[in-house]
XYZ file of C-alpha atoms in Angstrom:
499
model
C 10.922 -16.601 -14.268
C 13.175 -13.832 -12.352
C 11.208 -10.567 -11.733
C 14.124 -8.530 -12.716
C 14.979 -10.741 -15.814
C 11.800 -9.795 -17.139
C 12.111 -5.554 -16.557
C 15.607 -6.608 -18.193
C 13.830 -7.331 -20.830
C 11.309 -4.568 -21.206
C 14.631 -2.191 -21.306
C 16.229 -4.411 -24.459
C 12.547 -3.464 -26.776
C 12.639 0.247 -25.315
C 16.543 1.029 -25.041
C 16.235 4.599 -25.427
C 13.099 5.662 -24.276
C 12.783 7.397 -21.062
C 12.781 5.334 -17.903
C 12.441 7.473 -14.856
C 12.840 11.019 -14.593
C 14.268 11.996 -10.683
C 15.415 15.069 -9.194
C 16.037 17.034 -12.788
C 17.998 14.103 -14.339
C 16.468 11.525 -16.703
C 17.265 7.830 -17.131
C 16.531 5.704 -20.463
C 15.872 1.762 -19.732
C 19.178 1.182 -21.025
C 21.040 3.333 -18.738
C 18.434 2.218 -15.656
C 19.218 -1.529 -16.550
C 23.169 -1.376 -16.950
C 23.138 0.331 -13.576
C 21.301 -2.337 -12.247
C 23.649 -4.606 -13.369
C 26.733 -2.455 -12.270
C 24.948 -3.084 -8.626
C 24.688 -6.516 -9.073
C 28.348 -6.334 -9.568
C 28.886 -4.491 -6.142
C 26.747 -7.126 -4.381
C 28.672 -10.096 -5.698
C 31.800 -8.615 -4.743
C 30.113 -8.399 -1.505
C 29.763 -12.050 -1.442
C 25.901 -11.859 -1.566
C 24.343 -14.588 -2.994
C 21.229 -16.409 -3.901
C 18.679 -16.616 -0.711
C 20.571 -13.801 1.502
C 18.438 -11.209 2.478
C 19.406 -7.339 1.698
C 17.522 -5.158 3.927
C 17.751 -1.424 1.815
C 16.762 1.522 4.279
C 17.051 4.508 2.212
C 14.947 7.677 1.849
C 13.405 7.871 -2.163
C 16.203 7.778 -4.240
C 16.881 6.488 -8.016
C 19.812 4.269 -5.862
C 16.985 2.410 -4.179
C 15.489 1.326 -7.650
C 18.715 0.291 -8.700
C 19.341 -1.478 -5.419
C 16.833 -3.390 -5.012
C 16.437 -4.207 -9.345
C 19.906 -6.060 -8.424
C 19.532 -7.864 -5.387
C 16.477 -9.841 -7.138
C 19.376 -10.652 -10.047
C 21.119 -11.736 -8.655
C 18.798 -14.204 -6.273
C 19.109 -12.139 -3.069
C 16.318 -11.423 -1.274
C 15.270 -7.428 -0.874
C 13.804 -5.868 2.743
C 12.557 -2.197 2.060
C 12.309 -0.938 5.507
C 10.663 2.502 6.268
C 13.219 5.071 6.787
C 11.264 6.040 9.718
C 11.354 3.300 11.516
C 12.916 3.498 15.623
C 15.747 1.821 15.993
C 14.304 -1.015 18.186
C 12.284 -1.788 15.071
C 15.077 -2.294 12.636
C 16.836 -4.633 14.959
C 13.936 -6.486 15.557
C 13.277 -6.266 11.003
C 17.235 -7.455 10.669
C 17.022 -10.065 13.224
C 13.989 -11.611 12.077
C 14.636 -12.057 8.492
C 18.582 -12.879 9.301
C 19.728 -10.177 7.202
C 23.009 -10.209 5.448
C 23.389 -6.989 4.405
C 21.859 -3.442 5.571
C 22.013 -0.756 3.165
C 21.455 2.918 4.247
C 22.771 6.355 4.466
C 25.116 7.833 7.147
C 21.970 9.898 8.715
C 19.983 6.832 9.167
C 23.148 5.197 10.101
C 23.429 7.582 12.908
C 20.202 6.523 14.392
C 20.465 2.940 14.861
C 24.471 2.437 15.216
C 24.311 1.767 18.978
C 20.816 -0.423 18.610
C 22.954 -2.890 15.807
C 26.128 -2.879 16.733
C 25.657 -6.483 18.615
C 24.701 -7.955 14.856
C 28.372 -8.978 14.321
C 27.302 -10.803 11.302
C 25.677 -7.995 9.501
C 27.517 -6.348 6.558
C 25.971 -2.519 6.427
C 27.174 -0.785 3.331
C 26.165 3.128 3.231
C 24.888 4.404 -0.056
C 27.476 6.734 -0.379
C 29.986 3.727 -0.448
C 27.804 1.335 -3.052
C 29.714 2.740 -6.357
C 28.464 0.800 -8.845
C 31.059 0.347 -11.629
C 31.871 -2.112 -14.960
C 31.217 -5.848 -13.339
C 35.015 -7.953 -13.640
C 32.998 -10.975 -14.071
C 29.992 -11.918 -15.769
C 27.429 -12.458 -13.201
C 24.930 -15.699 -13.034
C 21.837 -14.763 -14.978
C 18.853 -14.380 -12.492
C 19.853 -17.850 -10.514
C 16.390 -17.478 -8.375
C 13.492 -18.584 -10.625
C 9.880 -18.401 -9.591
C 9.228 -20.180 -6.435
C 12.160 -18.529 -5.219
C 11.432 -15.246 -2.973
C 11.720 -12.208 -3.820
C 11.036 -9.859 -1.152
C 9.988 -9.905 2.653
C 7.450 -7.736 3.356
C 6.849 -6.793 7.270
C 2.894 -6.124 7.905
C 2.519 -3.096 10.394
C 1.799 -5.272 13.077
C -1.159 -3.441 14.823
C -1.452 -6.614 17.112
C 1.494 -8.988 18.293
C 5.220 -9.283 16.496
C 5.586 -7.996 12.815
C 5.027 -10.732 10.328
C 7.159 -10.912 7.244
C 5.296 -11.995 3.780
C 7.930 -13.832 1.984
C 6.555 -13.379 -1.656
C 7.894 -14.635 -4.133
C 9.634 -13.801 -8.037
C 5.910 -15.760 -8.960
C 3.417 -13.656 -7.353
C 4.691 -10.176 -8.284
C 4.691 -11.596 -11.811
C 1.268 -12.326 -11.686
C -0.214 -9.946 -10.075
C 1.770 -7.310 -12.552
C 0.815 -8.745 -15.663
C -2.997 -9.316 -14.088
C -2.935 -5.419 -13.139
C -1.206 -4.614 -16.424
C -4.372 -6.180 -18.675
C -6.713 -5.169 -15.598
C -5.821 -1.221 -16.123
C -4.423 -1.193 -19.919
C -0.828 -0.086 -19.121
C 1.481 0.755 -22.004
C 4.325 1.857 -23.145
C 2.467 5.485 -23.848
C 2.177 5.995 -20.454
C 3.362 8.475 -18.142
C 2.616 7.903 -14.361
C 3.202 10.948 -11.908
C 4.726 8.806 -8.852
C 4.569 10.248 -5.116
C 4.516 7.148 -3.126
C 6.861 5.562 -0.771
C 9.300 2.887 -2.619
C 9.929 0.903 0.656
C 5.606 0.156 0.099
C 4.221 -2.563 -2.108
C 2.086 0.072 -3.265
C 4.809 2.603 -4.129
C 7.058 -0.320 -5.177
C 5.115 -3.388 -6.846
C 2.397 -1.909 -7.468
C 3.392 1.813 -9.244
C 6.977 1.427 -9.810
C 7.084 -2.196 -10.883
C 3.683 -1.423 -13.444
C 5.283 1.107 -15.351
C 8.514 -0.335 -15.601
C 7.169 -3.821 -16.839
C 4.952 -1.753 -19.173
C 7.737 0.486 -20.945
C 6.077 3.498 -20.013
C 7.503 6.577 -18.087
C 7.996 7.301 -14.329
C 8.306 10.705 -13.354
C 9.034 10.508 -9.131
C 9.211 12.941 -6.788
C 10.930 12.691 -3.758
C 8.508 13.952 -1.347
C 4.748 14.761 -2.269
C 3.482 18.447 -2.842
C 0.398 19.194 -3.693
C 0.946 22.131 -6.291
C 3.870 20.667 -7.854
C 1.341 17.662 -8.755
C -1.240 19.701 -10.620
C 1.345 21.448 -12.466
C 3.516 18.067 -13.402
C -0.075 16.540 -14.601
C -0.466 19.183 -17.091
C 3.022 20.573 -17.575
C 4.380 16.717 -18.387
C 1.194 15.350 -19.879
C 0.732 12.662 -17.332
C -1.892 9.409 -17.820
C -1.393 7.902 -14.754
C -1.394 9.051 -10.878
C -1.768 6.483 -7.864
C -1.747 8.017 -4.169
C -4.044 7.209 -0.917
C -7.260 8.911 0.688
C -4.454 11.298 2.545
C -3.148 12.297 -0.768
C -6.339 12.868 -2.551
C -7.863 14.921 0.237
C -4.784 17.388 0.001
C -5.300 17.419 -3.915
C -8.641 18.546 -3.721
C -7.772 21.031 -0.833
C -5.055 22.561 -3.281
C -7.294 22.209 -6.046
C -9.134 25.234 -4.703
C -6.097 27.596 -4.696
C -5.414 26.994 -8.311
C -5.803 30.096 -10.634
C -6.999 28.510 -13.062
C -8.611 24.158 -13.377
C -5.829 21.904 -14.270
C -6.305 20.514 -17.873
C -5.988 16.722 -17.646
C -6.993 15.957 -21.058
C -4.118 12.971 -20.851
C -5.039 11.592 -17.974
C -6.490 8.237 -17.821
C -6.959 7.205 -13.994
C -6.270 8.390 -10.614
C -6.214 5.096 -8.629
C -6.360 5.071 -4.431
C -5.345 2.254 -2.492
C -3.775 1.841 0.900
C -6.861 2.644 3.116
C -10.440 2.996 2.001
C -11.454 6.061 0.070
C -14.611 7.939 1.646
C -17.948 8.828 0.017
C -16.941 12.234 0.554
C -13.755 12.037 -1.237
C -14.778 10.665 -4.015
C -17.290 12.876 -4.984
C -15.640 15.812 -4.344
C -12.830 14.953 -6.430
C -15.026 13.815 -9.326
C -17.122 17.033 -8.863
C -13.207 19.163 -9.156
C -11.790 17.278 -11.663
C -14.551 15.570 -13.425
C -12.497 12.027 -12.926
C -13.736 9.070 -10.912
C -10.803 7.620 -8.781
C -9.998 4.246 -9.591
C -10.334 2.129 -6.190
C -8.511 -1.530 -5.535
C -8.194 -3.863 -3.438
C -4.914 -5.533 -2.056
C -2.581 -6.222 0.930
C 0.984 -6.677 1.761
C 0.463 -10.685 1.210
C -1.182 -10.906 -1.509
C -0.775 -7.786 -3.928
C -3.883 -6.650 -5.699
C -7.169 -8.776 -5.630
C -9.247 -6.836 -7.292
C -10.210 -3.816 -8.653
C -12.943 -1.436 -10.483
C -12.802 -1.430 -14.192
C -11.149 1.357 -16.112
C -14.314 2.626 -17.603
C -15.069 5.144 -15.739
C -19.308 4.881 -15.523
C -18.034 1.670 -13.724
C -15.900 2.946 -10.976
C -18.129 3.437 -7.573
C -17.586 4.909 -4.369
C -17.194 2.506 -1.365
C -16.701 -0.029 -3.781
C -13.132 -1.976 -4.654
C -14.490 -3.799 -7.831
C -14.164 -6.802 -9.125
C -11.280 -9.722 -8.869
C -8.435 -9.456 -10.850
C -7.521 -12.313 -13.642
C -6.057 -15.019 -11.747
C -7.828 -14.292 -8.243
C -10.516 -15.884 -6.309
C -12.220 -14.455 -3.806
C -14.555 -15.950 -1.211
C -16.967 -14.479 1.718
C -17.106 -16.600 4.796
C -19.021 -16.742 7.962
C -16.395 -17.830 10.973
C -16.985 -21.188 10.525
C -15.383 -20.786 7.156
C -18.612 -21.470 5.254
C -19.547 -19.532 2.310
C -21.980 -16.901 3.309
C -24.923 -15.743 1.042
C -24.566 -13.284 -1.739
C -25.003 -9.815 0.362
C -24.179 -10.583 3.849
C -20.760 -9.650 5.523
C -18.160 -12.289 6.351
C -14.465 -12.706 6.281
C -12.767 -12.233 2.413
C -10.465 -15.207 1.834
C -8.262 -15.209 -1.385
C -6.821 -17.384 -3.471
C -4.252 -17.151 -6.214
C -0.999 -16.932 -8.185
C -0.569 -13.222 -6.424
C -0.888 -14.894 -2.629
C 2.263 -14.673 -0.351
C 4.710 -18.319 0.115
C 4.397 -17.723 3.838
C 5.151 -15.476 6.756
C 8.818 -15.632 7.429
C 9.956 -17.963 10.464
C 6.289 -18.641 11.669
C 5.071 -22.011 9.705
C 2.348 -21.877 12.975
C 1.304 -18.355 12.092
C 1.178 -19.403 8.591
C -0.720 -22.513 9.275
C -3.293 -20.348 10.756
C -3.524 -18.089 7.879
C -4.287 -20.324 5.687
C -7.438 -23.300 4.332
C -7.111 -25.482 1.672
C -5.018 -22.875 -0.489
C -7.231 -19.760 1.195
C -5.422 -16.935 2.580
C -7.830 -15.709 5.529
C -7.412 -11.700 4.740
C -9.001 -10.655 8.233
C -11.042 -7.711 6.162
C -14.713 -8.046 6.326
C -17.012 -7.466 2.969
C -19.700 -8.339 0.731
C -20.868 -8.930 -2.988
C -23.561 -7.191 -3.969
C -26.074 -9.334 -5.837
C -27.567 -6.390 -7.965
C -24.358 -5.483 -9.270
C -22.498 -8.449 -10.783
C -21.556 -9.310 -7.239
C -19.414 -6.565 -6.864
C -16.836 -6.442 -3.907
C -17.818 -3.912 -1.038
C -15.394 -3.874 2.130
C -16.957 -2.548 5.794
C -13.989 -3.387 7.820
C -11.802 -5.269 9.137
C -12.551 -8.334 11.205
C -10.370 -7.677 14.241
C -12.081 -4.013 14.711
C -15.565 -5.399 14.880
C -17.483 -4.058 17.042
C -20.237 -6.226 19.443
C -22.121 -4.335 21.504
C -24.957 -6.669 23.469
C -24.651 -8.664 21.297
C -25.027 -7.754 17.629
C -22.337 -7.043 15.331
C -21.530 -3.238 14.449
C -19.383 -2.423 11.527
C -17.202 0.797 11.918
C -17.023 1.885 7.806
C -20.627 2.199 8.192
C -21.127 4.527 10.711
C -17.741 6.413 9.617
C -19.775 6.868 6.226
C -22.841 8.546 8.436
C -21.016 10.662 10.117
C -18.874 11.986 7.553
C -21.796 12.536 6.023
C -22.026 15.704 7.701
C -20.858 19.055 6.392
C -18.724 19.243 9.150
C -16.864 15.989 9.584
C -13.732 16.064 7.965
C -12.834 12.325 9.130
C -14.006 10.094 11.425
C -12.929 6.657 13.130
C -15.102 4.232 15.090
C -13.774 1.747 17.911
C -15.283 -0.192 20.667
C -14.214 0.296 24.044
C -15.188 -2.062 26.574
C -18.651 -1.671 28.481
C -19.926 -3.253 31.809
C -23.409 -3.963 30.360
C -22.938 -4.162 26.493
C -19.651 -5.392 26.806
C -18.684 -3.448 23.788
C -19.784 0.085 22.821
C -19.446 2.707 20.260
C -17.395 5.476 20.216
C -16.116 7.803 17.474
C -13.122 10.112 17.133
C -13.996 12.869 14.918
C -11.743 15.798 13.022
C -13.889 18.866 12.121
C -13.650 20.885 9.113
C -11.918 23.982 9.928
C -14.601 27.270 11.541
C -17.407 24.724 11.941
C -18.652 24.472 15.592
C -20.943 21.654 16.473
C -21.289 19.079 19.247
C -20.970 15.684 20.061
C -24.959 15.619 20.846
C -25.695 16.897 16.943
C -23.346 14.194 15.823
C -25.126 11.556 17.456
C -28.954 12.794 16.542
C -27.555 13.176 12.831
C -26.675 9.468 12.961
C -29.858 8.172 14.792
C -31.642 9.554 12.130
C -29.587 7.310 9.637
C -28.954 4.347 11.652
C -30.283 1.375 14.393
C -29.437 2.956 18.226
C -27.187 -0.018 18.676
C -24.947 1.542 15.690
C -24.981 5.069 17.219
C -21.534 6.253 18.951
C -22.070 6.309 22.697
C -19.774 8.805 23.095
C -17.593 11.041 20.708
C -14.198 12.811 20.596
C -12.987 15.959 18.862
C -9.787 15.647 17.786
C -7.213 17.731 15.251
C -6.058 15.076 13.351
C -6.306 11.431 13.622
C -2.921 9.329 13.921
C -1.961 7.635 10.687
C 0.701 5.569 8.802
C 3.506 6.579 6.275
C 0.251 5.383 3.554
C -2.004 7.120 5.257
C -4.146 4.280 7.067
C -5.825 5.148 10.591
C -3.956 3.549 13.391
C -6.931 3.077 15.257
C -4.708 1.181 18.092
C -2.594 4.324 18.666
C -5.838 6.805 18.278
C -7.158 4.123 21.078
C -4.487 4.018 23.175
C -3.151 7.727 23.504
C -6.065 10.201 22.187
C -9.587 7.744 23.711
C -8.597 6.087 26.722
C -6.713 9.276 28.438
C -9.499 11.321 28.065
């Protein structure tokens, strides 16, 4: 089955219905799916074809639905890149995957004309240019069936080369129609959408869900706060998905509002991307009386799993359970099944999981046991609680300090435990007689003075001395992603180590 055969589909039962609403202008699935076709049309005239890869570089647009809707039509295979990305990266993105064709805007184009312009092979076609119009021909219906892929994904490479996930038309299916039961989607819905589209959580995850669903996407280009609160009531909205970064600003907004926001149609707010904290949670829920939905999933595998829509079973820290179709193991790094409570590796296994890692069959190889996909994040089931999923980390940021193992998440969860830690991260840095030790990088809420020394007594109150930071940093902000994760490499590299 073809990914976009299937949202083809969905716009044939709901022809009329709103599709997405962008910048003022509103699209029914009719007029969203004929202009996917008309860009189909522009592609094949192109001479793109099944298996060549379309790398789309765009800021949010409508265009880049359309886009990238067309090059899985017509059996291409789409690349969202980050518009942000330096131009040493996109080379190194368009080389990799052997790109046919780069899509972007003159701006962009600007940027990265000198670092391409050895890629004599490479078609680039500026959106301005791509005018879709009435195909001459009737195209091939949806040559690329399910094993074929869809997309390649690049990981943010935090360590070594970027990999690409080569995922294919399969495991997007699956892991839609598993979140689509999972979270009760329909065709009544209305999600508010502020994410990046050139994300699998912007993209597969939000985009892809509502548009396999029926329902309506209203998208804004760039996220604002106040304009949120008012589109959830103004526009009746059941759905909103955003990241810890986007929920934090809500409830800072939230404060400024004359009067509560009445979100008597909302059903969930669901965060993904980076871990939600304690604090975050809880003050949201205390605001807006709604738990937030947390999930678990990655760029190679979608969504694993996931808290249940009922909201008494939504908890903070935790990610839920797996979603149909997914298995999930805990392993010790032997790859032996730990017991029920204690931390080890998560492994995962399903129709959602990634082909491979484009042009690395070793770094695949590695990745993977007996049908396993070795995540790298570190977790637990709890065995009180249906053996629900808990994640402290991730493996390559644990932490061993003379010898026993020290889990960042849970000393970021002490310390921001304290009225005034806005956010914390924890690393190890290298020490002559632990060999590792712990050190923390804190931002403090705004007119709060304290000291590293009160910090560290509030958490040996909580915690082993072993766990305790060794030393701590005050910092304004800590460095993140375009979703919002901590790039504890960079924080380690330019804020820690200088100082």
């Amino acid at each position: 089955m073809n990914l976009a055969r299937l949202i083809s589909e969905t716009a044939a039962k709901y022809p009329d219905k709103p599709a997405i609403i962008f910048a003022g202008k509103t699209w029914t699935y009719q007029e969203f799916d004929r202009q996917v076709y008309n860009y189909a049309a522009s592609l094949d005239r192109l001479g793109i074809k099944k298996g060549d890869r379309v790398a789309i570089q765009l800021p949010k647009c409508i265009e880049f639905l359309f886009l990238h809707f067309a090059v899985l039509s017509i059996g291409a295979i789409s690349l969202p890149l980050n518009p942000d990305y330096r131009p040493e990266e996109i080379v190194y993105f368009l080389t990799d995957s052997g790109t046919s064709l780069f899509v972007t805007n003159s701006e962009l184009l600007s940027k990265v004309r000198s670092a391409i312009q050895d890629l004599t092979e490479l078609k680039i076609l500026l959106k301005e240019e791509l005018l879709p119009s009435t195909p001459e021909v009737i195209l091939p219906k949806y040559p690329a069936g399910g094993d074929d892929i869809a997309m390649i994904c690049y990981t943010s490479g935090t360590t070594g080369r970027c990999k690409g996930a080569a995922i294919s038309h399969r495991n997007l299916i699956a892991n839609m129609k598993a979140l689509h039961k999972a979270w009760e989607w329909s065709d009544r819905d209305i999600l508010l959408h502020v994410l990046p589209l050139f994300h699998v959580h912007g993209l597969n995850v939000a985009a892809l869900g509502c548009l396999y669903a029926g329902a309506t996407m209203i998208m804004f280009e760039k996220f604002e706060p106040r304009q949120v609160w008012e589109t959830l009531v103004s526009e009746s909205c059941t759905l909103f998905m955003g990241v810890p970064t986007i929920y934090q600003r809500l409830i800072n907004e939230c404060g400024k509002l004359e009067s509560q926001a009445n979100l008597q149609k909302m059903r969930l707010f669901v965060c993904g991307s980076a871990p939600l904290s304690d604090q975050q949670f809880y003050q949201f829920e205390n605001i807006t009386g709604f738990r937030i939905l947390e999930r678990y999933g990655m760029t190679e595998t979608g969504m694993n799993a996931s808290n249940h829509i009922a909201p008494e079973h939504r908890k903070a820290k935790s990610v839920g359970f797996p979603l149909e179709g997914v298995e999930i193991r805990i392993v010790n790094p032997e790859g032996k099944d730990v017991a029920i409570a204690e931390v080890g590796e998560v492994w995962i296994r399903g129709a959602n999981v990634f082909q491979s890692y484009w042009g690395m069959p070793d770094k695949t190889a590695e990745s993977f046991t007996d049908g396993w996909f070795h995540t790298g994040d570190l977790g637990f089931q709890a065995p009180d609680d249906n053996n629900r999923l808990y994640l402290v980390g991730r493996a390559k940021e644990l932490i061993i300090t003379g010898g026993f193992n020290v889990y960042p998440k849970e000393i970021e969860n002490v310390l921001e435990s304290h009225e005034s830690v806005k956010e914390s991260a924890v690393v190890g840095l290298p020490d002559n007689d632990f060999g590792e030790k712990v050190v923390a990088a804190i931002a403090i809420k705004e007119a709060i003075n304290i000291t590293p020394e009160e910090l560290i007594a509030h958490c040996k109150i909580r915690l082993a001395a072993y766990k305790c930071p060794k030393q701590i940093f005050f910092v304004t902000e800590l460095p993140r992603n375009a979703m919002g994760k901590i790039q504890k490499n960079i924080l380690v590299q330019q804020i820690i180590t200088p100082l």
